[in-house]
Amino acid sequence: MDTKRIILCIFLILCTGCAIIKAATVDVSYRPQPAVLGVSQTRLHCQYKLEQLETFYGLSLYDAETQGNLIVEMAAIDTNSTVVWAPGAPQNIKDRARIIASPDDRSLDLQFDTTRCEDSNNIVYRCEVEYQANSTRQIAGGTVSIDVEARPKAPAMSVMPTTENVTEFTEISFTCSGNVGRPAGSFHWYTFNDDDGNINNVTLQATQGTASQGSGADSCTFNSSSVLTLNVTRREQGKRLVVRCRVYHPTQANVVSSQCQDPSTDYCATSQQIDVQYPVEVSVSSDAVTVEEGKGRTITCITSSNPLPYRVEWQKEGINTTLSSSNDLTLSNLTLSDTGNYVCTAFNMIGATTRNDSSTVFVDVQKTTTPLPTTTPTTTASTTGSGATETGQVSKADTDNLAIIIPVVIVAVIIIVIIIVAIIIVRKRKTRKEVEEPPEKPFNNHSGINAAQPDIVRNPYTTGSYDHPNGMKNEDGLAYAELQFDNKPRSRRPLAIDDSHTDYSDVSMPQV
């Protein structure tokens, strides 16, 4: 008997353990994670599971941080009983949340339309299910805390000194401060020129303040500040310097942008234009100039300043006369006496103080290698502005006229020479045409010569005969005829004559 009792006790103990292992369970969670402060769709989800032989009695949601206040009470969910707010439910939850019951899923949801700081880790929510098992009412539950994340807000910026016109080497302090969200964000700084929009995308070194807890509706967020100090110089080219601060925060998906199209959504602030002023600096296009006597040169004065120079003047060293009131000095028709230093001076205003700077160029006039004109011109200088031409100087208009007249005269002389040569050639050709050229000497120019033209190719020994009424002349075995040339000038045409008294040919040469 004792053995049977022992075995029965062991069996009951094992069965009791199985019942405990399969007891009802409760799962409490929320989504999305983390919840975002403000308008959101944060949903607190409470779901239970019963085992066999367990009977459901009710499901409740508590605010565990405020001494267990009952928020929602749901009873007999299996019979589709009405879900109601508990009599002690906090009004601030009832005003911005609604109850969603799902009997089929055996769940209870609390849907928040607006998430507040009080929903953050400071509050623990507990969901409990009441059920009966082994003829005993029991309770199973679970807890959860909502992690709330907060976006930052547009910061405010202050600048010291506040003046827009800042002189070079002035130290300017820029301060950005405001709500940097939850968790606490940090400030990033940028500088750029408002005229061309070129942004320095390199984050500038600045002092980051210590984040402090917010208050009121922002009690779960943090406030902070940052200070940027710049010693402005003419590296900014005297342009309108602009400084921008921006809050970097995890809600930006780790993307840092220097743009500030909408300060409320880009969490940024931009300073006013800061006009960095600095004194004028002067340089010239060349330190030394060599010019041949009688010629000229233009020299340029280069200035850099903010604000721009209100006056620029050129003078020859040792002579208190303004040669030009512009950046360009034009020297023309120079003589040896014009050799010397020429000085450009520019003036601008920094505040109420006049600032100036000068630069010198040496002009070396060398003796010309070609003869100078009969009238030697005097050095002239372009006096753009209020300067006047000195007495005895040749004006630039006269020089320009002389430069035009000389080429015109040369062209006219060439044309006349061409015309004369053409006339001579035409006259020579006309004289040659008037001389009568005789026709080619005929083969047979006498009626008494009736022989055909000999064929010297086939019979080189063929000769003609001469039939003269007075008979053939013969001397030393050679026959000949009396011939006479035409007496016209330059004619080579022969004429036959009658010579009965001589035994030789009478030939008279043509007259020239």
Coordinates of C-alpha atoms in Angstrom, one line a residue:
M1 CA 0.0 0.0 0.0
D2 CA 2.7 2.4 0.8
T3 CA 4.2 1.9 -2.6
K4 CA 1.0 2.6 -4.4
R5 CA 0.4 5.8 -2.5
I6 CA 3.9 7.0 -3.4
I7 CA 3.3 6.3 -7.1
L8 CA 0.0 8.2 -7.0
C9 CA 1.5 11.2 -5.3
I10 CA 4.2 11.4 -7.9
F11 CA 1.6 11.2 -10.7
L12 CA -0.5 14.1 -9.1
I13 CA 2.6 16.2 -8.8
L14 CA 3.5 15.7 -12.4
C15 CA -0.1 16.6 -13.5
T16 CA -0.1 19.7 -11.4
G17 CA 3.2 20.8 -13.0
C18 CA 1.8 20.3 -16.5
A19 CA -1.2 22.5 -15.7
I20 CA 1.2 25.3 -14.5
I21 CA 3.3 25.1 -17.7
K22 CA 0.2 25.5 -19.9
A23 CA -1.2 28.5 -18.0
A24 CA -2.7 31.5 -19.9
T25 CA -0.2 34.0 -21.4
V26 CA -0.3 37.7 -22.2
D27 CA 1.8 39.6 -24.8
V28 CA 2.0 43.4 -24.8
S29 CA 3.7 45.4 -27.5
Y30 CA 3.4 48.6 -29.6
R31 CA 4.1 49.7 -33.1
P32 CA 5.7 51.5 -34.9
Q33 CA 8.9 51.6 -32.9
P34 CA 9.9 54.1 -31.9
A35 CA 6.8 56.2 -31.6
V36 CA 7.2 59.7 -32.9
L37 CA 6.1 62.6 -30.8
G38 CA 3.2 64.5 -32.3
V39 CA 0.6 63.3 -34.8
S40 CA 1.1 59.6 -35.2
Q41 CA -0.5 56.2 -35.4
T42 CA 1.1 54.6 -32.3
R43 CA -0.8 51.4 -31.4
L44 CA -0.6 49.6 -28.0
H45 CA -1.4 45.9 -28.6
C46 CA -2.5 43.5 -25.8
Q47 CA -3.2 39.8 -26.7
Y48 CA -3.8 36.8 -24.5
K49 CA -3.9 33.0 -25.0
L50 CA -5.8 30.5 -22.9
E51 CA -5.1 26.8 -22.6
Q52 CA -7.6 24.0 -22.4
L53 CA -9.9 23.9 -19.4
E54 CA -9.2 27.6 -18.8
T55 CA -12.2 30.0 -18.8
F56 CA -11.9 33.8 -19.7
Y57 CA -13.3 36.3 -17.3
G58 CA -11.9 39.7 -18.4
L59 CA -9.0 41.8 -20.0
S60 CA -7.8 45.0 -18.5
L61 CA -5.2 47.7 -19.3
Y62 CA -3.6 49.6 -16.5
D63 CA -1.4 52.7 -16.2
A64 CA 1.1 51.0 -13.9
E65 CA 3.1 54.2 -13.2
T66 CA 0.2 56.0 -11.6
Q67 CA -0.5 53.5 -8.9
G68 CA -2.3 51.0 -11.1
N69 CA -5.2 53.2 -12.5
L70 CA -7.5 51.1 -14.6
I71 CA -7.7 52.4 -18.2
V72 CA -9.8 49.9 -20.1
E73 CA -11.9 47.1 -18.9
M74 CA -13.2 44.4 -21.1
A75 CA -15.3 41.5 -19.8
A76 CA -16.6 38.3 -21.4
I77 CA -14.9 39.0 -24.7
D78 CA -15.8 35.5 -25.9
T79 CA -19.5 36.5 -25.8
N80 CA -18.9 39.8 -27.6
S81 CA -19.6 41.9 -24.6
T82 CA -19.2 45.6 -24.9
V83 CA -15.8 47.1 -24.3
V84 CA -15.9 50.2 -22.2
W85 CA -13.5 52.8 -20.7
A86 CA -12.9 52.1 -17.0
P87 CA -14.4 54.6 -14.6
G88 CA -10.9 55.7 -13.6
A89 CA -9.5 56.0 -17.1
P90 CA -7.3 59.2 -17.5
Q91 CA -9.1 61.8 -19.5
N92 CA -5.9 62.8 -21.5
I93 CA -5.9 59.2 -22.9
K94 CA -9.6 59.1 -23.6
D95 CA -9.4 62.4 -25.5
R96 CA -6.7 61.2 -28.0
A97 CA -7.1 57.4 -28.2
R98 CA -9.7 54.9 -29.1
I99 CA -10.3 51.2 -28.2
I100 CA -10.1 48.5 -30.8
A101 CA -11.3 45.0 -29.6
S102 CA -10.8 41.8 -31.7
P103 CA -12.6 38.9 -30.0
D104 CA -11.5 36.5 -32.6
D105 CA -7.9 37.4 -32.1
R106 CA -8.5 37.7 -28.3
S107 CA -6.8 41.1 -28.4
L108 CA -7.3 44.6 -27.2
D109 CA -5.6 47.6 -28.9
L110 CA -5.3 51.2 -27.7
Q111 CA -4.9 53.4 -30.8
F112 CA -3.3 56.8 -30.2
D113 CA -4.0 59.6 -32.6
T114 CA -1.4 61.9 -30.9
T115 CA 1.7 60.8 -29.0
R116 CA 2.8 62.9 -26.1
C117 CA 5.8 63.0 -23.9
E118 CA 3.8 61.4 -21.1
D119 CA 3.5 58.2 -23.3
S120 CA 7.3 57.8 -23.2
N121 CA 9.4 55.7 -20.9
N122 CA 8.0 57.5 -17.9
I123 CA 4.8 55.4 -18.1
V124 CA 4.6 51.6 -17.9
Y125 CA 1.5 50.0 -19.3
R126 CA 0.2 46.6 -17.9
C127 CA -2.3 44.3 -19.6
E128 CA -4.0 41.6 -17.4
V129 CA -6.2 38.7 -18.4
E130 CA -8.4 37.0 -15.7
Y131 CA -9.3 33.4 -16.2
Q132 CA -10.3 30.3 -14.3
A133 CA -8.2 27.1 -14.2
N134 CA -8.6 24.1 -11.9
S135 CA -11.7 25.7 -10.3
T136 CA -9.6 28.7 -9.3
R137 CA -9.6 32.3 -10.7
Q138 CA -6.2 33.4 -11.8
I139 CA -4.5 36.4 -13.4
A140 CA -1.8 36.6 -16.1
G141 CA -0.3 39.8 -17.4
G142 CA 2.5 41.6 -19.1
T143 CA 4.0 45.2 -19.2
V144 CA 5.6 47.5 -21.8
S145 CA 7.0 51.0 -22.1
I146 CA 6.7 53.2 -25.2
D147 CA 9.9 54.7 -26.5
V148 CA 9.1 58.1 -28.0
E149 CA 11.3 59.9 -30.4
A150 CA 11.0 63.6 -31.1
R151 CA 12.0 65.6 -34.2
P152 CA 13.9 68.9 -33.6
K153 CA 12.6 72.3 -34.3
A154 CA 13.9 75.3 -36.3
P155 CA 16.7 76.9 -34.3
A156 CA 17.1 80.7 -33.7
M157 CA 20.3 82.5 -34.7
S158 CA 21.9 85.6 -33.2
V159 CA 25.0 87.4 -34.4
M160 CA 27.5 89.6 -32.6
P161 CA 28.3 92.3 -33.6
T162 CA 24.9 92.8 -35.3
T163 CA 26.1 95.3 -37.9
E164 CA 26.0 94.2 -41.6
N165 CA 29.1 96.1 -42.5
V166 CA 32.1 94.4 -40.8
T167 CA 35.7 95.4 -41.4
E168 CA 38.4 92.9 -42.1
F169 CA 39.8 90.9 -39.2
T170 CA 36.6 91.5 -37.1
E171 CA 35.7 88.5 -34.9
I172 CA 32.0 87.6 -35.3
S173 CA 30.1 85.2 -33.1
F174 CA 27.1 83.2 -34.4
T175 CA 24.9 81.4 -31.9
C176 CA 22.3 78.9 -32.8
S177 CA 19.9 77.6 -30.1
G178 CA 16.7 75.7 -29.8
N179 CA 15.0 72.3 -29.4
V180 CA 17.3 69.6 -30.8
G181 CA 14.7 66.8 -30.4
R182 CA 14.8 63.4 -28.6
P183 CA 17.4 62.0 -28.5
A184 CA 19.4 65.2 -28.5
G185 CA 20.7 66.3 -32.0
S186 CA 23.8 68.4 -32.8
F187 CA 24.4 71.6 -34.8
H188 CA 26.2 71.7 -38.1
W189 CA 27.6 75.0 -39.6
Y190 CA 28.1 76.2 -43.2
T191 CA 29.3 79.4 -44.9
F192 CA 28.6 80.6 -48.4
N193 CA 28.4 83.6 -50.6
D194 CA 24.9 84.8 -51.1
D195 CA 25.8 86.3 -54.5
D196 CA 26.8 83.1 -56.2
G197 CA 25.3 80.5 -53.8
N198 CA 28.5 78.5 -53.5
I199 CA 28.3 76.6 -50.2
N200 CA 31.2 75.5 -48.1
N201 CA 30.0 71.9 -47.4
V202 CA 32.8 71.3 -44.9
T203 CA 31.4 71.4 -41.4
L204 CA 33.0 74.2 -39.4
Q205 CA 34.4 73.7 -36.0
A206 CA 32.0 75.1 -33.4
T207 CA 31.3 74.8 -29.7
Q208 CA 28.4 72.5 -28.9
G209 CA 26.5 73.3 -25.7
T210 CA 25.2 70.7 -23.2
A211 CA 21.7 69.4 -23.8
S212 CA 19.1 70.1 -21.2
Q213 CA 15.7 68.6 -20.5
G214 CA 12.7 70.4 -22.0
S215 CA 9.6 71.4 -20.1
G216 CA 5.9 71.3 -20.5
A217 CA 4.7 69.6 -23.6
D218 CA 8.4 69.1 -24.6
S219 CA 9.5 67.6 -21.3
C220 CA 10.8 64.5 -23.1
T221 CA 12.9 66.5 -25.5
F222 CA 16.2 68.4 -25.2
N223 CA 17.4 71.9 -25.8
S224 CA 20.9 72.9 -26.8
S225 CA 23.0 75.6 -28.4
S226 CA 26.2 76.0 -30.5
V227 CA 28.6 79.0 -31.0
L228 CA 30.6 79.6 -34.2
T229 CA 33.4 82.2 -34.1
L230 CA 34.8 83.6 -37.4
N231 CA 37.6 86.0 -37.9
V232 CA 36.6 87.4 -41.3
T233 CA 39.2 88.4 -43.8
R234 CA 39.4 89.4 -47.5
R235 CA 39.4 85.7 -48.3
E236 CA 35.6 86.2 -48.5
Q237 CA 36.4 88.6 -51.4
G238 CA 34.5 91.3 -49.7
K239 CA 31.3 89.7 -50.8
R240 CA 28.1 89.2 -48.7
L241 CA 29.1 86.4 -46.3
V242 CA 26.2 84.2 -45.1
V243 CA 26.4 81.7 -42.3
R244 CA 23.9 78.8 -41.8
C245 CA 23.3 76.4 -38.9
R246 CA 21.3 73.2 -39.1
V247 CA 20.3 70.5 -36.6
Y248 CA 21.4 67.0 -37.4
H249 CA 19.1 64.4 -36.0
P250 CA 18.5 60.6 -36.4
T251 CA 15.0 61.3 -37.8
Q252 CA 16.7 62.7 -40.9
A253 CA 17.8 59.1 -41.8
N254 CA 21.5 60.1 -41.4
V255 CA 21.3 62.6 -44.2
V256 CA 22.9 65.9 -43.6
S257 CA 22.0 68.7 -46.1
S258 CA 23.2 72.3 -46.3
Q259 CA 20.0 73.4 -47.9
C260 CA 17.5 75.5 -46.0
Q261 CA 14.4 75.7 -48.2
D262 CA 12.0 75.4 -45.3
P263 CA 13.4 76.1 -41.8
S264 CA 10.5 74.3 -40.1
T265 CA 11.3 71.0 -41.9
D266 CA 15.0 71.5 -42.5
Y267 CA 15.6 72.5 -38.9
C268 CA 17.9 75.4 -40.0
A269 CA 18.6 79.1 -39.6
T270 CA 20.5 81.5 -41.9
S271 CA 22.2 84.8 -41.0
Q272 CA 21.8 88.1 -42.7
Q273 CA 24.3 89.1 -45.4
I274 CA 27.6 90.3 -43.8
D275 CA 29.5 92.7 -45.9
V276 CA 33.2 92.3 -45.1
Q277 CA 35.0 95.6 -45.9
Y278 CA 38.7 96.0 -46.4
P279 CA 41.1 98.8 -47.7
V280 CA 42.0 99.2 -51.4
E281 CA 45.0 97.3 -52.8
V282 CA 46.7 98.5 -56.0
S283 CA 48.9 96.8 -58.6
V284 CA 49.9 97.6 -62.2
S285 CA 49.9 95.4 -65.2
S286 CA 53.7 95.6 -65.5
D287 CA 56.6 96.9 -63.3
A288 CA 58.6 98.3 -66.2
V289 CA 57.8 99.3 -69.7
T290 CA 60.2 100.0 -72.6
V291 CA 58.8 102.1 -75.4
E292 CA 60.5 103.4 -78.6
E293 CA 60.6 107.1 -79.1
G294 CA 57.6 108.4 -80.9
K295 CA 55.4 105.5 -80.0
G296 CA 53.0 104.8 -77.1
R297 CA 51.7 102.3 -74.6
T298 CA 48.6 101.7 -72.4
I299 CA 49.2 100.7 -68.7
T300 CA 46.4 99.3 -66.5
C301 CA 46.0 99.9 -62.8
I302 CA 44.4 96.9 -61.0
T303 CA 42.5 97.6 -57.8
S304 CA 40.9 95.3 -55.1
S305 CA 38.7 96.6 -52.4
N306 CA 35.4 96.7 -50.6
P307 CA 33.8 99.1 -51.1
L308 CA 35.1 99.9 -54.6
P309 CA 37.4 102.9 -55.0
Y310 CA 35.7 106.3 -55.3
R311 CA 38.8 107.8 -57.1
V312 CA 41.7 106.5 -59.2
E313 CA 44.4 108.8 -60.6
W314 CA 47.7 108.6 -62.6
Q315 CA 50.6 111.0 -62.1
K316 CA 54.2 111.2 -63.2
E317 CA 56.6 111.1 -60.3
G318 CA 57.7 114.6 -59.4
I319 CA 54.9 116.3 -61.4
N320 CA 51.7 117.2 -59.6
T321 CA 49.4 116.8 -62.6
T322 CA 46.7 114.1 -63.1
L323 CA 47.3 112.3 -66.3
S324 CA 44.3 110.0 -66.1
S325 CA 41.3 109.5 -63.8
S326 CA 40.6 106.0 -64.8
N327 CA 42.3 102.6 -64.4
D328 CA 43.9 102.9 -67.8
L329 CA 46.8 105.3 -68.6
T330 CA 47.5 105.8 -72.4
L331 CA 50.8 107.3 -73.3
S332 CA 51.4 108.2 -77.0
N333 CA 54.1 110.0 -79.1
L334 CA 56.6 109.6 -76.3
T335 CA 59.9 111.5 -76.2
L336 CA 63.1 110.8 -74.3
S337 CA 62.1 113.4 -71.7
D338 CA 59.0 111.3 -70.8
T339 CA 61.2 108.6 -69.3
G340 CA 60.4 108.2 -65.6
N341 CA 58.1 106.6 -62.9
Y342 CA 54.3 106.8 -63.3
V343 CA 52.2 106.3 -60.1
C344 CA 48.6 104.9 -59.8
T345 CA 46.8 105.8 -56.6
A346 CA 43.3 104.6 -55.6
F347 CA 41.1 105.7 -52.6
N348 CA 38.2 104.0 -50.8
M349 CA 36.3 104.6 -47.5
I350 CA 36.2 102.1 -44.6
G351 CA 33.6 103.5 -42.2
A352 CA 34.5 107.2 -41.9
T353 CA 38.2 106.7 -42.7
T354 CA 39.8 107.2 -46.1
R355 CA 42.2 104.5 -47.2
N356 CA 44.5 104.6 -50.2
D357 CA 47.2 102.5 -51.9
S358 CA 49.7 103.2 -54.7
S359 CA 51.8 101.3 -57.3
T360 CA 54.5 102.5 -59.6
V361 CA 55.6 101.5 -63.1
F362 CA 58.9 102.7 -64.8
V363 CA 58.5 103.9 -68.4
D364 CA 61.8 103.8 -70.4
V365 CA 61.7 105.7 -73.6
Q366 CA 64.5 104.7 -75.9
K367 CA 65.8 106.6 -79.0
T368 CA 64.2 105.5 -82.2
T369 CA 66.2 103.7 -84.9
T370 CA 64.1 105.3 -87.7
P371 CA 63.9 109.0 -88.6
L372 CA 61.3 111.0 -86.7
P373 CA 58.8 113.2 -88.4
T374 CA 59.8 116.8 -89.1
T375 CA 57.5 118.0 -86.4
T376 CA 58.3 116.2 -83.2
P377 CA 55.1 115.6 -81.2
T378 CA 55.0 116.1 -77.4
T379 CA 54.1 113.4 -74.9
T380 CA 50.4 113.0 -74.5
A381 CA 48.5 111.2 -71.8
S382 CA 45.0 110.0 -71.8
T383 CA 43.1 112.0 -69.2
T384 CA 39.9 110.2 -69.0
G385 CA 37.7 112.0 -66.5
S386 CA 38.3 115.5 -65.3
G387 CA 41.9 115.8 -66.6
A388 CA 42.7 118.3 -69.5
T389 CA 45.3 118.2 -72.3
E390 CA 48.3 120.5 -71.7
T391 CA 49.3 123.4 -74.0
G392 CA 51.5 122.4 -76.9
Q393 CA 50.5 118.7 -77.0
V394 CA 49.4 117.0 -80.2
S395 CA 45.8 115.7 -79.9
K396 CA 45.1 112.1 -80.5
A397 CA 42.7 113.1 -83.4
D398 CA 45.7 114.6 -85.3
T399 CA 47.7 111.4 -84.9
D400 CA 44.8 109.3 -86.1
N401 CA 44.4 111.6 -89.2
L402 CA 48.1 111.3 -90.0
A403 CA 47.9 107.5 -89.8
I404 CA 45.1 107.5 -92.3
I405 CA 46.6 110.0 -94.9
I406 CA 49.9 108.2 -95.3
P407 CA 48.5 104.8 -96.5
V408 CA 46.1 106.7 -98.9
V409 CA 48.9 108.6 -100.6
I410 CA 51.0 105.4 -101.0
V411 CA 48.0 103.6 -102.7
A412 CA 47.4 106.6 -105.0
V413 CA 51.1 106.7 -106.2
I414 CA 51.0 102.9 -106.9
I415 CA 47.8 103.3 -109.0
I416 CA 49.4 106.2 -111.1
V417 CA 52.5 104.1 -111.8
I418 CA 50.4 101.2 -113.0
I419 CA 48.4 103.4 -115.4
I420 CA 51.6 104.9 -116.9
V421 CA 53.1 101.4 -117.5
A422 CA 49.8 100.3 -119.2
I423 CA 49.8 103.3 -121.6
I424 CA 53.4 102.6 -122.7
I425 CA 52.7 99.0 -123.4
V426 CA 49.6 99.8 -125.4
R427 CA 51.4 102.4 -127.6
K428 CA 54.3 99.9 -128.4
R429 CA 51.8 97.3 -129.6
K430 CA 50.0 99.8 -131.8
T431 CA 53.3 100.9 -133.6
R432 CA 54.2 97.3 -134.4
K433 CA 50.8 96.7 -136.1
E434 CA 51.3 99.7 -138.5
V435 CA 54.3 98.1 -140.2
E436 CA 53.2 96.1 -143.2
E437 CA 54.5 92.6 -143.1
P438 CA 55.2 91.2 -146.6
P439 CA 53.6 87.9 -147.5
E440 CA 55.7 84.8 -147.6
K441 CA 58.0 84.7 -150.7
P442 CA 56.3 82.7 -153.4
F443 CA 58.0 79.8 -155.1
N444 CA 57.4 81.0 -158.7
N445 CA 57.3 84.8 -159.1
H446 CA 58.0 85.0 -162.8
S447 CA 55.8 84.1 -165.8
G448 CA 58.8 82.6 -167.6
I449 CA 59.3 80.1 -164.9
N450 CA 56.9 77.4 -165.7
A451 CA 58.4 74.5 -164.0
A452 CA 56.6 72.7 -161.3
Q453 CA 57.8 72.8 -157.8
P454 CA 60.6 70.2 -157.6
D455 CA 60.1 67.2 -155.4
I456 CA 63.3 67.2 -153.5
V457 CA 62.2 64.2 -151.4
R458 CA 61.8 61.8 -154.3
N459 CA 64.3 63.4 -156.7
P460 CA 66.5 65.9 -155.0
Y461 CA 68.2 66.6 -158.3
T462 CA 65.1 67.8 -160.1
T463 CA 65.4 71.4 -161.2
G464 CA 63.1 73.8 -163.0
S465 CA 63.6 75.6 -166.2
Y466 CA 63.5 79.2 -167.0
D467 CA 61.9 80.3 -170.2
H468 CA 63.0 83.8 -170.9
P469 CA 62.0 85.5 -174.2
N470 CA 65.5 86.8 -174.6
G471 CA 67.1 83.5 -173.9
M472 CA 68.8 81.8 -170.9
K473 CA 71.8 83.6 -169.5
N474 CA 74.7 81.4 -169.0
E475 CA 78.0 82.0 -167.4
D476 CA 80.6 79.4 -166.4
G477 CA 78.0 76.8 -167.1
L478 CA 75.4 78.3 -164.7
A479 CA 72.1 79.6 -165.9
Y480 CA 70.7 82.6 -164.2
A481 CA 68.0 85.1 -164.8
E482 CA 67.8 88.8 -164.4
L483 CA 66.0 89.5 -161.1
Q484 CA 65.0 92.7 -159.4
F485 CA 63.5 93.1 -155.9
D486 CA 60.5 95.2 -155.2
N487 CA 61.6 98.7 -154.2
K488 CA 59.0 99.0 -151.4
P489 CA 60.5 99.5 -147.9
R490 CA 61.3 96.3 -146.1
S491 CA 60.1 94.1 -149.0
R492 CA 61.9 91.0 -150.0
R493 CA 59.8 90.1 -153.1
P494 CA 61.9 89.7 -156.3
L495 CA 60.9 91.0 -159.7
A496 CA 62.3 89.7 -163.1
I497 CA 63.8 92.3 -165.5
D498 CA 65.0 92.2 -169.0
D499 CA 68.7 92.5 -169.3
S500 CA 69.8 91.8 -172.9
H501 CA 73.0 93.7 -172.7
T502 CA 74.8 92.0 -169.8
D503 CA 75.7 88.4 -169.2
Y504 CA 75.0 88.6 -165.4
S505 CA 71.9 89.0 -163.3
D506 CA 71.0 92.4 -162.4
V507 CA 69.6 92.4 -158.9
S508 CA 68.6 95.6 -157.2
M509 CA 68.2 95.4 -153.4
P510 CA 65.1 96.7 -151.8
Q511 CA 65.1 100.2 -150.5
V512 CA 64.9 100.6 -146.7

